[in-house]
PDB file of C-alpha atoms in Angstrom:
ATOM      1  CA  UNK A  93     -23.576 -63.440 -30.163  1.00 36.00           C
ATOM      2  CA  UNK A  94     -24.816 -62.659 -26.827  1.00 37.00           C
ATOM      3  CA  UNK A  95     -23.531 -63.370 -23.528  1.00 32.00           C
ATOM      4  CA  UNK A  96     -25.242 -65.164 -20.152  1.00 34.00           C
ATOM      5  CA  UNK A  97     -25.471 -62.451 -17.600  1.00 32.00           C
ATOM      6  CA  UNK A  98     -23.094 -63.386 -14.427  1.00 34.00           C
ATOM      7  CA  UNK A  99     -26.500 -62.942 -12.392  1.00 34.00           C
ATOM      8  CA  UNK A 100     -29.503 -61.500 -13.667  1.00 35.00           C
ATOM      9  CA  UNK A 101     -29.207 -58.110 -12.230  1.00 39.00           C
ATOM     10  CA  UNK A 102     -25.410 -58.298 -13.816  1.00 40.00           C
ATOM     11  CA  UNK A 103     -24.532 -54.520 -15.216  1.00 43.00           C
ATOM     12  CA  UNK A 104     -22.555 -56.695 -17.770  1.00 44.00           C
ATOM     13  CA  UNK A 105     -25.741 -57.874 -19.058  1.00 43.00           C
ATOM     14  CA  UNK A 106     -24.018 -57.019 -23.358  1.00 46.00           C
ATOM     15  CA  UNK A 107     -26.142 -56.816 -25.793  1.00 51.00           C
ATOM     16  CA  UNK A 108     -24.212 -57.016 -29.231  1.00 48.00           C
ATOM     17  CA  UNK A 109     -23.762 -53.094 -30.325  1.00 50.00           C
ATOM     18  CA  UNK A 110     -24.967 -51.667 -27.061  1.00 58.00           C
ATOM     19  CA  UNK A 111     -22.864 -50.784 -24.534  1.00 66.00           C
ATOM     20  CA  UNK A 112     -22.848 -52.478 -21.489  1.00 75.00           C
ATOM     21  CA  UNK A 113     -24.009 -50.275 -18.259  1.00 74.00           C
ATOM     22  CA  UNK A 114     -20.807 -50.827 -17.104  1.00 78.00           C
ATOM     23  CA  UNK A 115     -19.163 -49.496 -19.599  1.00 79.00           C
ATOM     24  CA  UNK A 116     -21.732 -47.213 -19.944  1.00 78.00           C
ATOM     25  CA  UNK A 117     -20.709 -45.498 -16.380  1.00 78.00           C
ATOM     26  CA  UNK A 118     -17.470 -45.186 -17.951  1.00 79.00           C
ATOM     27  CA  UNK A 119     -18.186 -43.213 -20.216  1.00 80.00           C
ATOM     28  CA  UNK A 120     -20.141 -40.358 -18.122  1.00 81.00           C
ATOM     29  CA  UNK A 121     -17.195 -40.626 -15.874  1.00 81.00           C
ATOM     30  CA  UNK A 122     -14.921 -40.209 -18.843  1.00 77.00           C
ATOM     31  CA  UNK A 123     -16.760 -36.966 -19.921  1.00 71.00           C
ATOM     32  CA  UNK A 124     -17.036 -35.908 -16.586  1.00 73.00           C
ATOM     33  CA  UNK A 125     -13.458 -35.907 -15.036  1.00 72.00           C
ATOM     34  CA  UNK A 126     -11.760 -36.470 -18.227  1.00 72.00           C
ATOM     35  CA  UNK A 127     -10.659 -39.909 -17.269  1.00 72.00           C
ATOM     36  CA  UNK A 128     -12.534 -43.438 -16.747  1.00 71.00           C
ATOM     37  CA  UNK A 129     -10.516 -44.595 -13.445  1.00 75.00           C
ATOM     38  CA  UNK A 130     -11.714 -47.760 -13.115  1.00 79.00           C
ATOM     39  CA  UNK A 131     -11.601 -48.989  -9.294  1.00 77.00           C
ATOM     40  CA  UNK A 132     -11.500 -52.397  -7.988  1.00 73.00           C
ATOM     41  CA  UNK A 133     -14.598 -52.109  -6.513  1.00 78.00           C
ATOM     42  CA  UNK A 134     -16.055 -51.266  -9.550  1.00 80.00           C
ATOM     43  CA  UNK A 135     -14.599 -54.569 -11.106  1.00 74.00           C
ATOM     44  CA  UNK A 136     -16.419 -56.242  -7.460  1.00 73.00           C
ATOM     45  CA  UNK A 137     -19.300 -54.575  -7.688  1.00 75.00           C
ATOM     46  CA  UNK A 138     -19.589 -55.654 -11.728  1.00 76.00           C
ATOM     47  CA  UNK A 139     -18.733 -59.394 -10.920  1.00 70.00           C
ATOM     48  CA  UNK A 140     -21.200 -60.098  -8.415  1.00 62.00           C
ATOM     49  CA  UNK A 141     -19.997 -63.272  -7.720  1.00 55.00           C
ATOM     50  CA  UNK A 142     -17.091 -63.269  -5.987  1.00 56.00           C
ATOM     51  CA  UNK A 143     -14.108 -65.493  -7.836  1.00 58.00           C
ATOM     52  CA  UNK A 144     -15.545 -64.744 -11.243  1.00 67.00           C
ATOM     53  CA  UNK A 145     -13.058 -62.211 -12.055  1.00 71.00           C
ATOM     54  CA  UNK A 146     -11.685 -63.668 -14.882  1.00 75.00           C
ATOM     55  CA  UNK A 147     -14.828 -64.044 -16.982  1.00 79.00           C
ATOM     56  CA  UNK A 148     -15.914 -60.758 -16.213  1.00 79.00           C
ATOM     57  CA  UNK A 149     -12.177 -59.548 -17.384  1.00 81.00           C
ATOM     58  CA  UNK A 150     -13.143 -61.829 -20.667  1.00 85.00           C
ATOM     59  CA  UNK A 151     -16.427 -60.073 -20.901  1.00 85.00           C
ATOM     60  CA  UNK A 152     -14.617 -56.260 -20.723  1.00 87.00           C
ATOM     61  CA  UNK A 153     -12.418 -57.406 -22.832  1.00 92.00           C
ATOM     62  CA  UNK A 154     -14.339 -58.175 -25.555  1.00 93.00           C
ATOM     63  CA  UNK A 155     -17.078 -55.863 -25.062  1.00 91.00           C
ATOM     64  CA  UNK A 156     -14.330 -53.033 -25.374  1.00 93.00           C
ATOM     65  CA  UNK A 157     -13.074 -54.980 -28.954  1.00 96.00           C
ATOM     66  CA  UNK A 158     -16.366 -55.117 -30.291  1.00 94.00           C
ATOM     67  CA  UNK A 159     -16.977 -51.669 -29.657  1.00 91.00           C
ATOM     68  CA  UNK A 160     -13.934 -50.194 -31.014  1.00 95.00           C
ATOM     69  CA  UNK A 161     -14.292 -52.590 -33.659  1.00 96.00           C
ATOM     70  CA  UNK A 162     -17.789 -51.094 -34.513  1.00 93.00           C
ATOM     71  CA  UNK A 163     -16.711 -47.849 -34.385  1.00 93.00           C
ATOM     72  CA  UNK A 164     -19.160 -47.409 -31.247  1.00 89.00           C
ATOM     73  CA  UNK A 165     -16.048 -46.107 -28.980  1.00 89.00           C
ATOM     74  CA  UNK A 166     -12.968 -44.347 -30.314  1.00 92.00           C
ATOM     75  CA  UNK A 167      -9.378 -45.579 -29.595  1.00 95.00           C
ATOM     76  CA  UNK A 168      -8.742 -42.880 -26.465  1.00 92.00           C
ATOM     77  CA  UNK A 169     -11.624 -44.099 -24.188  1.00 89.00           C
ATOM     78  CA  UNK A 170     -10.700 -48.145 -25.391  1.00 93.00           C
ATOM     79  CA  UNK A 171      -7.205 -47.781 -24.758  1.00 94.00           C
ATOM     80  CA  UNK A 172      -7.685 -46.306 -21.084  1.00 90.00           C
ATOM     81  CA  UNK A 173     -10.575 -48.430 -20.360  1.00 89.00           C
ATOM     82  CA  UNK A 174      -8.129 -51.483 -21.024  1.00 93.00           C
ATOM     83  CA  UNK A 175      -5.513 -50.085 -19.679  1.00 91.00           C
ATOM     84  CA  UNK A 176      -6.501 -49.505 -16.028  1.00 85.00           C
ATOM     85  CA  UNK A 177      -8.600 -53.037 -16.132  1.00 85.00           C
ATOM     86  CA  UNK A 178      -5.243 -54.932 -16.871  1.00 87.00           C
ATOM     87  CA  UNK A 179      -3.270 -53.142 -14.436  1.00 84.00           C
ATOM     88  CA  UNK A 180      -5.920 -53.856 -12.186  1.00 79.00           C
ATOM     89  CA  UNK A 181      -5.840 -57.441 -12.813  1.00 77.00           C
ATOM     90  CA  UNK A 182      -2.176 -57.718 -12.950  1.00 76.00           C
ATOM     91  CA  UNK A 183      -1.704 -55.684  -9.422  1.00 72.00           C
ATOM     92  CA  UNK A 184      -4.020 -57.359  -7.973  1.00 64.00           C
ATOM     93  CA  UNK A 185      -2.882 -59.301  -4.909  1.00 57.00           C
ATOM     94  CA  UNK A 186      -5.300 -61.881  -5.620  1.00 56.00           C
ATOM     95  CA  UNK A 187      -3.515 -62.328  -8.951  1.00 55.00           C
ATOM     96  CA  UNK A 188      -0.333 -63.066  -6.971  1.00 55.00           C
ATOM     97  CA  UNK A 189      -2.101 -65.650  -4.912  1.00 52.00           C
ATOM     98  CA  UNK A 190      -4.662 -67.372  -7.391  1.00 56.00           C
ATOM     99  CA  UNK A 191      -2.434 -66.656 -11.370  1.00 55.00           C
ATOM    100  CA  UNK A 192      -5.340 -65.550 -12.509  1.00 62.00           C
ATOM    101  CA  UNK A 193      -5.513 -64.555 -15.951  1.00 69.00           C
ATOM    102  CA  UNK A 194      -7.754 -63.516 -18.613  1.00 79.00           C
ATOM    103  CA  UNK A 195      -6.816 -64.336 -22.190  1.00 86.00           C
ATOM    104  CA  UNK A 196      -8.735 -62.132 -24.264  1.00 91.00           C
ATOM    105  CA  UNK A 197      -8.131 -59.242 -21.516  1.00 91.00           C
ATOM    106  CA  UNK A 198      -3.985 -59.792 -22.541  1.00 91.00           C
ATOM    107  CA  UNK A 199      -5.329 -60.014 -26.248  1.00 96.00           C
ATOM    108  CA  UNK A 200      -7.263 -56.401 -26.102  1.00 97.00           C
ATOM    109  CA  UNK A 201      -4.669 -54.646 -23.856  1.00 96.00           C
ATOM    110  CA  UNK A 202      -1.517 -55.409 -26.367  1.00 97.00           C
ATOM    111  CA  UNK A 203      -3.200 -54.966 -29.310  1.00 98.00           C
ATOM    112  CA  UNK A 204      -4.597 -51.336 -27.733  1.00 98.00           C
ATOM    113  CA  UNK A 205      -0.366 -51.142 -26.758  1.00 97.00           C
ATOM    114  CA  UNK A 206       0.833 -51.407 -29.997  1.00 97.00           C
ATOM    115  CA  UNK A 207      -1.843 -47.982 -31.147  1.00 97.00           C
ATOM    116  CA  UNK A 208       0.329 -46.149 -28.692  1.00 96.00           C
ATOM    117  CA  UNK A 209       3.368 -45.831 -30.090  1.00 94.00           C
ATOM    118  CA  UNK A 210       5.080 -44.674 -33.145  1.00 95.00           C
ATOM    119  CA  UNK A 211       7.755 -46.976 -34.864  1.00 95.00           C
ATOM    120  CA  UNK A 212       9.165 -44.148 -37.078  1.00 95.00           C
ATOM    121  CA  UNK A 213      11.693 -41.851 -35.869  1.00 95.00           C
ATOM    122  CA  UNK A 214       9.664 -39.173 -37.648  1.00 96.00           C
ATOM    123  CA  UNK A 215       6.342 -40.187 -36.342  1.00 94.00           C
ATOM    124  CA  UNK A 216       4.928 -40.842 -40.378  1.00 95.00           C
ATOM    125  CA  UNK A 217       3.387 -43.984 -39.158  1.00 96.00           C
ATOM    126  CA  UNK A 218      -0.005 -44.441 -37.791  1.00 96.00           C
ATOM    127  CA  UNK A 219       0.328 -46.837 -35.319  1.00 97.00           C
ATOM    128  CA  UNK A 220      -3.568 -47.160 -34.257  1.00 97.00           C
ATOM    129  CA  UNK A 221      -4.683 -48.221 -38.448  1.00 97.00           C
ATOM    130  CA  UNK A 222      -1.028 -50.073 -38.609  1.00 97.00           C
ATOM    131  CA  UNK A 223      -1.215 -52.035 -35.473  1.00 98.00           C
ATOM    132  CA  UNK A 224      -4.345 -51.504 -32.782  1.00 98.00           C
ATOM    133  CA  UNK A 225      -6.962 -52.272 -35.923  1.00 98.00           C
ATOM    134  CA  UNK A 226      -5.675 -55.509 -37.557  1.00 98.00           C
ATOM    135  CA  UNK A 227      -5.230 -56.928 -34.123  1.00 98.00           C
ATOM    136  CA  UNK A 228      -8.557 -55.948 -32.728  1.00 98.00           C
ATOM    137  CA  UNK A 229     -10.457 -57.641 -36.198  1.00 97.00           C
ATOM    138  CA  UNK A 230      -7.820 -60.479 -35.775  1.00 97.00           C
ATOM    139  CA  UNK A 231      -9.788 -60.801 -32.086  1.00 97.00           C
ATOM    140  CA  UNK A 232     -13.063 -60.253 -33.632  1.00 95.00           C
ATOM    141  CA  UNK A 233     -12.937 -63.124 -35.984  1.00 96.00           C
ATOM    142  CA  UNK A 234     -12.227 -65.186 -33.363  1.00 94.00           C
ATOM    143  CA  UNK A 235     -15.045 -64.968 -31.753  1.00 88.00           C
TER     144      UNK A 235
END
């Protein structure tokens, strides 16, 4: 499965098991600062076509499943990569104006929620194998 670039210079241009540049930057950031933070001018400068947000939110989305999924990324940089995307996108005053909404982006983000916390009083659980896993193959197949 491959995607269509947003434009042909697109730095979301995925190739199935490769990271995306954009995600790519993440990364180096990641290992740099010890964070990701995502901006919302990254999330501009990535769409290139202004309105598209919620297809390059899809795109994240399940570029960040598919990696995780492959055991290409590990839960940590996943879950904060997701994490500041969707409270991007649900900040976002444009979100207040327009509803926009990305499906897969909600998908990703709870099923990266549920890894973060323990059900069990004495934390015996693992909730990443219990809950984050099956939900992230459960978005896999459905692609």
């Amino acid at each position: 499965m491959a995607w269509e670039p947003v434009v042909e210079k697109s730095p979301l241009m995925w190739q199935p098991g490769a990271m995306s540049p954009a995600l790519n930057d993440l990364r180096q950031r990641r290992d740099q600062l010890g964070a990701s933070y995502v901006t919302e001018d990254d999330l501009v400068r990535w769409s290139d076509i202004k309105g598209r947000f919620v297809e390059l939110f899809d795109r994240l989305a399940v570029e960040i499943a598919t990696l995780y999924h492959a055991r290409q990324a590990d839960f940590a940089f996943c879950d904060d990569v997701i994490n500041e995307i969707y409270w991007i996108m649900a900040d976002s005053p444009a979100n207040e104006k327009e509803h926009y909404c990305s499906e897969k982006l909600e998908k990703v983000y709870h099923a990266f929620d549920d890894g973060e916390w323990h059900r069990r009083k004495d934390q015996s659980d693992d909730p990443v194998a219990e809950h984050t896993n099956p939900a992230i193959a459960a978005i896999i197949a459905e692609l």
